[in-house]
PDB file of C-alpha atoms and ligand atoms in Angstrom:
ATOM      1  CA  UNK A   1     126.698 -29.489  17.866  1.00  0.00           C
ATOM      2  CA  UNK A   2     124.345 -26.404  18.368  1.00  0.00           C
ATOM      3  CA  UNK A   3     122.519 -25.069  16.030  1.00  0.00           C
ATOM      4  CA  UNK A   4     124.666 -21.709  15.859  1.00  0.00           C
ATOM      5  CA  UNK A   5     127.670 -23.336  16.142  1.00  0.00           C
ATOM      6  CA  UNK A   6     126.826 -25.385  12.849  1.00  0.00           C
ATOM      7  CA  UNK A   7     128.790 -24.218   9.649  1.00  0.00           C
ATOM      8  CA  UNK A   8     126.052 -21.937   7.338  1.00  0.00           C
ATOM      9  CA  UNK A   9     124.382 -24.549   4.929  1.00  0.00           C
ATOM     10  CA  UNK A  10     124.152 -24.078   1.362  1.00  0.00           C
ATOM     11  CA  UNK A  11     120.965 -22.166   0.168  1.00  0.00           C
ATOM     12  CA  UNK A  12     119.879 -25.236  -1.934  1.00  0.00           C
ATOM     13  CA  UNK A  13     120.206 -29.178  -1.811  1.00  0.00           C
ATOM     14  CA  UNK A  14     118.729 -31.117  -3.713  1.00  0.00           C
ATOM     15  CA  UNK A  15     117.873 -35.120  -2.932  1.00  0.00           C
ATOM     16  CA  UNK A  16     118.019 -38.229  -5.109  1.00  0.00           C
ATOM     17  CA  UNK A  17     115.812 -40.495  -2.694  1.00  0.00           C
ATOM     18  CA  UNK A  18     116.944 -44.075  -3.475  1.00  0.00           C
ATOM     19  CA  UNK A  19     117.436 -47.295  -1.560  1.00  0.00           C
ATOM     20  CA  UNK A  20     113.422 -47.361  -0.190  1.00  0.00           C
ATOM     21  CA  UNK A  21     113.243 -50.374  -2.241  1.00  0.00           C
ATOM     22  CA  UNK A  22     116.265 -52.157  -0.426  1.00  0.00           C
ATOM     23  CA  UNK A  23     115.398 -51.046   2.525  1.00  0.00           C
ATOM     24  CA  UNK A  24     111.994 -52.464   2.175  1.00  0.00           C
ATOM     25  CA  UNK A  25     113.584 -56.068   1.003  1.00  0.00           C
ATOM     26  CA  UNK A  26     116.089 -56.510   3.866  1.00  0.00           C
ATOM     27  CA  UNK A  27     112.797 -56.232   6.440  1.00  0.00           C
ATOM     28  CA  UNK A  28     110.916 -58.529   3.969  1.00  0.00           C
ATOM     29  CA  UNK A  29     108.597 -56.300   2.875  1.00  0.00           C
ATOM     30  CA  UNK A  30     106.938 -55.162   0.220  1.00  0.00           C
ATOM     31  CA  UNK A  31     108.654 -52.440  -1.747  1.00  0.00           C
ATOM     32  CA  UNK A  32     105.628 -49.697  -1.374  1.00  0.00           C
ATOM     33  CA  UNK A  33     106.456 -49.992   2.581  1.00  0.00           C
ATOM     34  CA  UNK A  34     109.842 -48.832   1.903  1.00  0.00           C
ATOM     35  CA  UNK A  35     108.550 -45.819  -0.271  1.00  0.00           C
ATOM     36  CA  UNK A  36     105.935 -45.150   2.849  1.00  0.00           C
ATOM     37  CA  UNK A  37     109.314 -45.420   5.104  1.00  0.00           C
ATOM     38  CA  UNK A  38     110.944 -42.587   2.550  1.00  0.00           C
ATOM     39  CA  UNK A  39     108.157 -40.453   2.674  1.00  0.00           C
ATOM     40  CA  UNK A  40     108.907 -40.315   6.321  1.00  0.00           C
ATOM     41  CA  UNK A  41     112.179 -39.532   6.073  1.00  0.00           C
ATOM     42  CA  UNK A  42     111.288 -36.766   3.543  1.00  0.00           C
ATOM     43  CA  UNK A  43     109.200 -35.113   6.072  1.00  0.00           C
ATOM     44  CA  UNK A  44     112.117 -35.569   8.643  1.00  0.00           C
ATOM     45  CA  UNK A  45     114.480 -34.027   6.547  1.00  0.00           C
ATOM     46  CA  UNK A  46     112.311 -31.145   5.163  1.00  0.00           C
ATOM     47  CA  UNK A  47     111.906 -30.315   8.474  1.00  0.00           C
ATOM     48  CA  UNK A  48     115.702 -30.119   9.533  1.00  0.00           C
ATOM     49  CA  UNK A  49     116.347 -28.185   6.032  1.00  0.00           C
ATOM     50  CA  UNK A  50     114.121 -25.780   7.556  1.00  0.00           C
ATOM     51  CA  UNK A  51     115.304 -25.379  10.983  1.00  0.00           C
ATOM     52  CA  UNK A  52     118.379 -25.201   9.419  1.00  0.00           C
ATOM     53  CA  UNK A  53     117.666 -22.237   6.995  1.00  0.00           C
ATOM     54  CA  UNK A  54     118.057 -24.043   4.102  1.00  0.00           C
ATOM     55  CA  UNK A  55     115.851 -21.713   1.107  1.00  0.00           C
ATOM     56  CA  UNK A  56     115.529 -24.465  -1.126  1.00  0.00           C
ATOM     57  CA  UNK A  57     115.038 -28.672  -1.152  1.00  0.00           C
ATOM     58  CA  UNK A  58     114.217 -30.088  -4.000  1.00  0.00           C
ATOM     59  CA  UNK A  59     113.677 -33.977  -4.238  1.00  0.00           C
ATOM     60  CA  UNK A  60     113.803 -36.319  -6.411  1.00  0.00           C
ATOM     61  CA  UNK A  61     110.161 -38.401  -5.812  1.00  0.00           C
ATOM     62  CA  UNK A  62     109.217 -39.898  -9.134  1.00  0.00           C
ATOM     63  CA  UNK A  63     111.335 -40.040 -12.820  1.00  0.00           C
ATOM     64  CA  UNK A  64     110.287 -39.781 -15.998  1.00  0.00           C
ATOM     65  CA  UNK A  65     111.832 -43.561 -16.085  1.00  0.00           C
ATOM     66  CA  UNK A  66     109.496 -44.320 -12.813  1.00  0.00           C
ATOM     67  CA  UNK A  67     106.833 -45.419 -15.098  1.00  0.00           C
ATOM     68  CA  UNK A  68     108.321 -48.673 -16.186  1.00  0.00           C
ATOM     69  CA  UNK A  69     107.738 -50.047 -12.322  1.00  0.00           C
ATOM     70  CA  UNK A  70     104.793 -52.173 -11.292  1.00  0.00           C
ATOM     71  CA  UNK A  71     101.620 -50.450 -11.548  1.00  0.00           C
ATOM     72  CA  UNK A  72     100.988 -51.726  -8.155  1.00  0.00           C
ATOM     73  CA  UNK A  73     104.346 -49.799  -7.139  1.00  0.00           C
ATOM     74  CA  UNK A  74     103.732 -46.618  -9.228  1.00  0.00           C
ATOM     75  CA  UNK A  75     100.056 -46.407  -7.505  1.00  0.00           C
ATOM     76  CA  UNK A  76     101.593 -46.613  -3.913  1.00  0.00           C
ATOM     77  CA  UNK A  77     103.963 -43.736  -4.708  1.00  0.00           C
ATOM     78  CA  UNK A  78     101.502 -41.752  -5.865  1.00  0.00           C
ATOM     79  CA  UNK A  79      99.154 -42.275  -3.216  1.00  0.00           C
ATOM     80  CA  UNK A  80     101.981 -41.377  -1.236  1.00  0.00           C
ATOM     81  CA  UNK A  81     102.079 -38.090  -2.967  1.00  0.00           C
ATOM     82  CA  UNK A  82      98.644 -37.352  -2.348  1.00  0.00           C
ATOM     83  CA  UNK A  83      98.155 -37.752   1.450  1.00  0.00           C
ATOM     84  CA  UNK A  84     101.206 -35.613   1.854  1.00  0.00           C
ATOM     85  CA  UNK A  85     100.454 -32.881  -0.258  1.00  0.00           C
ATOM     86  CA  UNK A  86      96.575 -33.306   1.189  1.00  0.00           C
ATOM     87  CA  UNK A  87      98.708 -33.090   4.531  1.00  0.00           C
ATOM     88  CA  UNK A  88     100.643 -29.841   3.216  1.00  0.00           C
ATOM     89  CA  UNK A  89      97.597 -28.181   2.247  1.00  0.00           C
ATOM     90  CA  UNK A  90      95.802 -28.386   5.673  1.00  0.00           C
ATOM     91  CA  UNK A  91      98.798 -27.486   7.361  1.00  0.00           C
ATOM     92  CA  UNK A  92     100.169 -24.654   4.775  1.00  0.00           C
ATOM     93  CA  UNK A  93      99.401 -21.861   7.304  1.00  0.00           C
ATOM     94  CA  UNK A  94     101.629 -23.264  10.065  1.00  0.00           C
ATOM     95  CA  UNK A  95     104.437 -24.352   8.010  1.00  0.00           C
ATOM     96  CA  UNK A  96     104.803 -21.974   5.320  1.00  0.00           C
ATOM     97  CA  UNK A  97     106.336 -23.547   2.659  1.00  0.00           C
ATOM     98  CA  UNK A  98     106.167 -23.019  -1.034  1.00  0.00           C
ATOM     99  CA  UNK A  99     105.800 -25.918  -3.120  1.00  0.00           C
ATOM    100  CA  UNK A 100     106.693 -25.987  -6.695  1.00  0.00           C
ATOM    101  CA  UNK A 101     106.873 -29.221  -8.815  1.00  0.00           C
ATOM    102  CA  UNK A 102     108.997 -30.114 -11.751  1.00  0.00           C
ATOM    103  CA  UNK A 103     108.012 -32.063 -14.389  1.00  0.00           C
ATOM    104  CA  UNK A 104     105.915 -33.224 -16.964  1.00  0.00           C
ATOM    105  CA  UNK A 105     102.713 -33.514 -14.521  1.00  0.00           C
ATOM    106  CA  UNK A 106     100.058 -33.690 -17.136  1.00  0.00           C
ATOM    107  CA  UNK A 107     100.706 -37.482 -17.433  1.00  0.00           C
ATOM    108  CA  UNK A 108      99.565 -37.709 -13.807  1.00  0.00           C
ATOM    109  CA  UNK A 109      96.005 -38.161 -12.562  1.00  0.00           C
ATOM    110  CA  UNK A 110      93.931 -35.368 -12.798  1.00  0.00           C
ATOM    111  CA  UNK A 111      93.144 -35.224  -8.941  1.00  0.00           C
ATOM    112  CA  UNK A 112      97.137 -35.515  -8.011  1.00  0.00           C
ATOM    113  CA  UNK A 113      97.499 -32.637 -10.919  1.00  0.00           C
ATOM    114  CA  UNK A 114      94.864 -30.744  -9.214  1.00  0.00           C
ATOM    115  CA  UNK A 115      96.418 -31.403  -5.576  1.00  0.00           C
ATOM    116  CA  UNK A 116      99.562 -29.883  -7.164  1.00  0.00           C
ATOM    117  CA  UNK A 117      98.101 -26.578  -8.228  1.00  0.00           C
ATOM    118  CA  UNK A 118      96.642 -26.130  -5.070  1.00  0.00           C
ATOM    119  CA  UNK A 119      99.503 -26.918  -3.325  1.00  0.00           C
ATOM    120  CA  UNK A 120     101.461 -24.274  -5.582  1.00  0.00           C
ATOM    121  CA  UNK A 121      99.025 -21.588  -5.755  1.00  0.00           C
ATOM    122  CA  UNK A 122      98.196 -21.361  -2.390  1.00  0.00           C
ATOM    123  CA  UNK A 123     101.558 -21.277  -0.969  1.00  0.00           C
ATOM    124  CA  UNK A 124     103.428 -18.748  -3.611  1.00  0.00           C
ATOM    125  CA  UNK A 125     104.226 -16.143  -0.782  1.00  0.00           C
ATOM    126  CA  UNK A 126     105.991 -18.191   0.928  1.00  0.00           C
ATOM    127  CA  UNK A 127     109.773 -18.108   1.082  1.00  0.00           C
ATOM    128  CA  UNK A 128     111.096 -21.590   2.044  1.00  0.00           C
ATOM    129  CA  UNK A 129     110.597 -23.668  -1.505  1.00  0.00           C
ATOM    130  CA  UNK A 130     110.439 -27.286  -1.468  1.00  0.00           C
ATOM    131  CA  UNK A 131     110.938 -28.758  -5.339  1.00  0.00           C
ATOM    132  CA  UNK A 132     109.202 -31.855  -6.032  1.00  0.00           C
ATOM    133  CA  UNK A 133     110.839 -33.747  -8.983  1.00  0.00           C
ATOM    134  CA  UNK A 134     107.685 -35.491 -10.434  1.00  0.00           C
ATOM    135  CA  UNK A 135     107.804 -36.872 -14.008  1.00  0.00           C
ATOM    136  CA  UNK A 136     110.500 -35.085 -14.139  1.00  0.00           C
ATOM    137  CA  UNK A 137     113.929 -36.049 -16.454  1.00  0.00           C
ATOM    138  CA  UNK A 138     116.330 -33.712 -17.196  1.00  0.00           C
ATOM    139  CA  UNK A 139     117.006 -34.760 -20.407  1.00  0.00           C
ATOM    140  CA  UNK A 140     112.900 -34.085 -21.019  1.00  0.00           C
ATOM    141  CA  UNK A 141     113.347 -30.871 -18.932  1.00  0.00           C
ATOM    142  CA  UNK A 142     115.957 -29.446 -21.576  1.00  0.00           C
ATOM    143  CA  UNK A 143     114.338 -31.063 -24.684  1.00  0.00           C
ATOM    144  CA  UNK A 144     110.823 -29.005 -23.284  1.00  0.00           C
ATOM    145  CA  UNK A 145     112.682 -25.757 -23.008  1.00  0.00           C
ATOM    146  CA  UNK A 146     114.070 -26.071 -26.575  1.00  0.00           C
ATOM    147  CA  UNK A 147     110.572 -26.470 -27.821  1.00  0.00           C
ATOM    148  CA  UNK A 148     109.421 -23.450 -26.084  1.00  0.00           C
ATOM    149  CA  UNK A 149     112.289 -21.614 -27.112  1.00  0.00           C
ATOM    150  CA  UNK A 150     111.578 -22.642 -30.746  1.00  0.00           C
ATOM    151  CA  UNK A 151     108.149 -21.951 -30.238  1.00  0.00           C
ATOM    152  CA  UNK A 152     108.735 -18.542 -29.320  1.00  0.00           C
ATOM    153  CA  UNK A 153     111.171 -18.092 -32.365  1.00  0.00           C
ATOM    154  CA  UNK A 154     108.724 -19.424 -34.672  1.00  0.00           C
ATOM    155  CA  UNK A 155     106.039 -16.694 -33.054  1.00  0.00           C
ATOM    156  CA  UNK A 156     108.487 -14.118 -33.726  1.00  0.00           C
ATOM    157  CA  UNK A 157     109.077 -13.330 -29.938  1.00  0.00           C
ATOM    158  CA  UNK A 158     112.690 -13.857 -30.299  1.00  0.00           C
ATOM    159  CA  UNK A 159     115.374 -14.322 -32.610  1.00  0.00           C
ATOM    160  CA  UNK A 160     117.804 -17.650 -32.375  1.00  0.00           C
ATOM    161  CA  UNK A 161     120.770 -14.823 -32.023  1.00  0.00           C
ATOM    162  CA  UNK A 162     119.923 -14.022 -27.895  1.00  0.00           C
ATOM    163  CA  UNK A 163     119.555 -17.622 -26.959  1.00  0.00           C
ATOM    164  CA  UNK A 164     122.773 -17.444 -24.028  1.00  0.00           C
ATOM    165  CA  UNK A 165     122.592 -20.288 -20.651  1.00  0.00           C
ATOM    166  CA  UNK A 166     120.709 -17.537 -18.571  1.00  0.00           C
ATOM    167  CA  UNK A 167     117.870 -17.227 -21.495  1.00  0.00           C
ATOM    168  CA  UNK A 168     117.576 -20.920 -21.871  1.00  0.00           C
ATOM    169  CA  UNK A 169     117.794 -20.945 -17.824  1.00  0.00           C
ATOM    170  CA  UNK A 170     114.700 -19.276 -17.725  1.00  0.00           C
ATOM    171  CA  UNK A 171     112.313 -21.717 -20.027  1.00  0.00           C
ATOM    172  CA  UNK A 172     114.025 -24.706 -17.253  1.00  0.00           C
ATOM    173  CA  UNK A 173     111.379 -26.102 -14.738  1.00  0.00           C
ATOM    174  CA  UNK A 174     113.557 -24.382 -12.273  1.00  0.00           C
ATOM    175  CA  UNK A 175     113.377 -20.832 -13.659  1.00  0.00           C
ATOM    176  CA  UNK A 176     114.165 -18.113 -10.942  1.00  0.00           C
ATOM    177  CA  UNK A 177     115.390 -21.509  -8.630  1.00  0.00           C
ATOM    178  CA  UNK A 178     119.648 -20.805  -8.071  1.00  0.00           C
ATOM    179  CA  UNK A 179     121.437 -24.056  -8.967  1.00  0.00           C
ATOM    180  CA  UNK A 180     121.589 -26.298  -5.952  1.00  0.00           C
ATOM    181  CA  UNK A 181     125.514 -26.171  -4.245  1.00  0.00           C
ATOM    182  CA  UNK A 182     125.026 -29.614  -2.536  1.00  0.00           C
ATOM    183  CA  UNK A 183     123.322 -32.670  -4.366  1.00  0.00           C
ATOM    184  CA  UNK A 184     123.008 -35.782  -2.675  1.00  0.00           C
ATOM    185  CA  UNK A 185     122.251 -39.276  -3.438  1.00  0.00           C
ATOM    186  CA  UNK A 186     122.075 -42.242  -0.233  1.00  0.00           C
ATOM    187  CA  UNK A 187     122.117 -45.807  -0.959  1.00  0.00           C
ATOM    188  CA  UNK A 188     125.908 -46.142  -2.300  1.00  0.00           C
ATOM    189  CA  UNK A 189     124.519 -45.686  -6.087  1.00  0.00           C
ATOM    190  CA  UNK A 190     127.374 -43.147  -7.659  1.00  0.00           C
ATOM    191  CA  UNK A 191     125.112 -42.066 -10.910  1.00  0.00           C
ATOM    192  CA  UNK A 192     123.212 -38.953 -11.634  1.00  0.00           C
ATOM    193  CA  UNK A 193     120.181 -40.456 -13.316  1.00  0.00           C
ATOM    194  CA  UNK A 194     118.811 -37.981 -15.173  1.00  0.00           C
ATOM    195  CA  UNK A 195     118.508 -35.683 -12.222  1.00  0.00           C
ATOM    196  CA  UNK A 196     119.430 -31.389 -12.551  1.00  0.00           C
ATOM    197  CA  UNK A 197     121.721 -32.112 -15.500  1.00  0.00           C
ATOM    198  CA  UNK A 198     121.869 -28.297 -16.740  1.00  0.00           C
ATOM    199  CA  UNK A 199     121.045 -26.950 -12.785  1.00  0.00           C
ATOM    200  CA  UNK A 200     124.225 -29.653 -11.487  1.00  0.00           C
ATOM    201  CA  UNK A 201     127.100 -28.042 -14.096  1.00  0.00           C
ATOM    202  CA  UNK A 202     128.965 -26.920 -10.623  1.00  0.00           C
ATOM    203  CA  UNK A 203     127.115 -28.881  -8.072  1.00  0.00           C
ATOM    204  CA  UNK A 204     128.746 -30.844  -5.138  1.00  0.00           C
ATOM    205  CA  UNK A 205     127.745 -34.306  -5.214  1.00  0.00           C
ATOM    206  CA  UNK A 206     127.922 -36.365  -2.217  1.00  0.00           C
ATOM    207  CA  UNK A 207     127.067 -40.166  -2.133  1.00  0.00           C
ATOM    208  CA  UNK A 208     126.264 -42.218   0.779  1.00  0.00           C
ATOM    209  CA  UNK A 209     126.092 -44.942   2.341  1.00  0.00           C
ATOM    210  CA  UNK A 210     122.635 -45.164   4.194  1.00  0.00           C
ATOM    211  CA  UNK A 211     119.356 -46.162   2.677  1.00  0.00           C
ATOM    212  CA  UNK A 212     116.986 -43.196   2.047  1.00  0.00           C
ATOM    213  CA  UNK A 213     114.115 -44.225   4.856  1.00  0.00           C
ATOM    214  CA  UNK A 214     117.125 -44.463   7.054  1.00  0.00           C
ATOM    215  CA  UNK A 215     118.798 -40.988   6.037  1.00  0.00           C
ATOM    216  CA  UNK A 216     118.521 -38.805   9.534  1.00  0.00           C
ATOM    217  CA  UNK A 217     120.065 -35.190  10.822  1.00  0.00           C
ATOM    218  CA  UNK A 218     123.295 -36.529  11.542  1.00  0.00           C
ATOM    219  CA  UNK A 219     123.263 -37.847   8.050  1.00  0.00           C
ATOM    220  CA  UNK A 220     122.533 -34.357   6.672  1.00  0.00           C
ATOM    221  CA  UNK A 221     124.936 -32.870   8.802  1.00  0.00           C
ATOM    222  CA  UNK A 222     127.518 -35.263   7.779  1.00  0.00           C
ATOM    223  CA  UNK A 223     126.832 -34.150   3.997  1.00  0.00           C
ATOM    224  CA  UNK A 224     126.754 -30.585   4.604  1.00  0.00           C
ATOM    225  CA  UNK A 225     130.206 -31.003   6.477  1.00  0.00           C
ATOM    226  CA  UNK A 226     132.078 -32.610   3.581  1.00  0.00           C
ATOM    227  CA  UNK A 227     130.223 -30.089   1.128  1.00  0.00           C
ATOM    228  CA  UNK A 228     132.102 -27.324   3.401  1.00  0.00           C
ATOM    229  CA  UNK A 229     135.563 -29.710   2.986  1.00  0.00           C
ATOM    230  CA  UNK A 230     135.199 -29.469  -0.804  1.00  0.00           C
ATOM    231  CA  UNK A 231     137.085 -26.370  -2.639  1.00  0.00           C
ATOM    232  CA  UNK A 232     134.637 -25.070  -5.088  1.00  0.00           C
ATOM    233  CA  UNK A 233     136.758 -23.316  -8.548  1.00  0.00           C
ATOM    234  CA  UNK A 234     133.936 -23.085 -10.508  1.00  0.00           C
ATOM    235  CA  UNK A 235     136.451 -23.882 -13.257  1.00  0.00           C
ATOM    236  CA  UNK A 236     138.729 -20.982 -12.187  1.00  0.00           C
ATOM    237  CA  UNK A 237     142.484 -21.889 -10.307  1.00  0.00           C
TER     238      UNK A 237
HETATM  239  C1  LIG B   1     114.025 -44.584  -5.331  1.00  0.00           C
HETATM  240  O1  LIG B   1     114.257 -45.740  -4.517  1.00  0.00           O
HETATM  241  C2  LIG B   1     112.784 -43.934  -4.904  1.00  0.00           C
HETATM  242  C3  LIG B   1     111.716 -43.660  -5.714  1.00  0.00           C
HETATM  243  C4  LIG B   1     111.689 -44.005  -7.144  1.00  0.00           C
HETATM  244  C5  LIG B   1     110.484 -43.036  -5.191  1.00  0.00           C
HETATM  245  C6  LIG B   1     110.691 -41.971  -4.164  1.00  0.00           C
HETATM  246  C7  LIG B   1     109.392 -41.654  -3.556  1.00  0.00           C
HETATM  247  C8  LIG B   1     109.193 -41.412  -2.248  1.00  0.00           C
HETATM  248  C9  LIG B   1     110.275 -41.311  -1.234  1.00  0.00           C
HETATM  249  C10 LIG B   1     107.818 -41.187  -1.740  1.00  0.00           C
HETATM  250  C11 LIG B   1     107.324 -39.859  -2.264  1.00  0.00           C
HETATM  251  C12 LIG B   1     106.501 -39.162  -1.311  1.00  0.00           C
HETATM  252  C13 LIG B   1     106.836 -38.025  -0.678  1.00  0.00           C
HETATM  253  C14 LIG B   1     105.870 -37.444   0.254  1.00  0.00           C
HETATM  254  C15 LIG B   1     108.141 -37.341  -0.886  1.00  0.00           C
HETATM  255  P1  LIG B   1     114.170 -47.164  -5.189  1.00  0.00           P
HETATM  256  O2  LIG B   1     112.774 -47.643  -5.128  1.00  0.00           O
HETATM  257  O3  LIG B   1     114.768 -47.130  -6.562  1.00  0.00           O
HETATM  258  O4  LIG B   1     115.096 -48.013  -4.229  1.00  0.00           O
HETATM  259  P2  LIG B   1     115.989 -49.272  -4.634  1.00  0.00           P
HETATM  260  O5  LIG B   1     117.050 -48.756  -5.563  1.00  0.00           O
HETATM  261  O6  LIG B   1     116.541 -49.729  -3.325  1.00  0.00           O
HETATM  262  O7  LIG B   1     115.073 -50.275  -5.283  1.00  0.00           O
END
């Protein structure tokens, strides 16, 4: 299908990027080759969002539950991390695209922390966002913003009374981010684990089939077509 012919996609999707470990087992190898394999299909996919005028992707790339892996596995996604935001920041001028991160990423190295303020600063006029999910829970995410809500109370910058969703919205990791229409997770897992839980209240999920370093166009397409099948009521008739 052309481009123009393709039904408009939603502003945001977001990505739970599972099955690289599966993937890497059924070629008999070892699981950091699948995650190099999903990194590529990141890229791949970013790039479609784009073309297809998609405003926001964020992914999924590394939990706050992540941590219990090998530390030989953990180290190979974030070196992963690194060459493509090292990638992203030579590039930033051709691509344009704003990178913001979600998370807890003071538990990360310092030079992958410092990689990530670049990455941010430097592209904050840019319109397209990307959201990388890294350390990120959203359990944590909502137990953070109650702490800096408290913290504010207990400053005397506000008063329990005018805490309403759109306040608390804006303490969230995705402050100023609209919730993402479309969230989908590949590898034939049907859970949510622990990603968006306040953004996803009226999200779409869709749940696939195909590994993640094997998720292509045709796969987004496919998702964005059965988004446009679904009959959103936000709770209403
Ligand atoms: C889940 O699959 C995937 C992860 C925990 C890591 C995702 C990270 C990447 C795709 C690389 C990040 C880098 C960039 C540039 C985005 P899994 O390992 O749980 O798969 P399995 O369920 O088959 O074991």
């Amino acid at each position: 299908m052309a481009l123009s012919e393709k039904p408009k996609p939603p502003r945001h999707i977001a990505i739970i990027m599972d099955g690289n470990g599966r993937w890497a087992k059924q070629r008999g190898l070892p699981r950091t080759a699948g995650h190099a394999a999903g990194a590529e299909a990141f890229r791949r996919i970013a790039n479609y969002c784009r073309t297809l005028g998609v405003e926001y992707l964020t992914v999924y790339a590394f939990s706050t539950e992540n941590w219990k892996r090998s530390a030989d596995e953990v180290a190979g996604i974030m070196k992963l991390l690194r060459r493509y935001l090292e990638e992203a920041l030579r590039d930033m001028e051709k691509n344009r695209v704003r990178f913001c991160f979600f998370g807890d990423l003071s538990k990360l190295s310092p030079d992958l922390q410092a990689l990530c303020d670049r990455a941010q600063k430097q592209s904050e006029d840019y319109d397209v966002q990307v959201n990388f999910c890294l350390n990120y829970g959203g359990r944590d995410e909502i137990v953070q913003a109650a702490r800096r809500f408290a913290r504010d109370v207990a400053d005397g910058n506000r008063q329990p009374e005018e805490l309403t969703e759109e306040l608390l919205s804006t303490y969230l990791y995705s402050a100023d981010v609209p919730d993402p229409e479309l969230i989908i997770r590949p590898s034939g897992e049907k859970r949510t684990s622990n990603f968006l839980l306040w953004q996803s209240a009226y999200s779409e999920y869709v749940f696939m089939n195909v590994l993640w370093p094997d998720f292509s166009s045709a796969d987004l397409d496919a998702a964005i077509e059965e988004y446009h099948r679904r009959n959103r009521r936000f709770g209403g008739v």
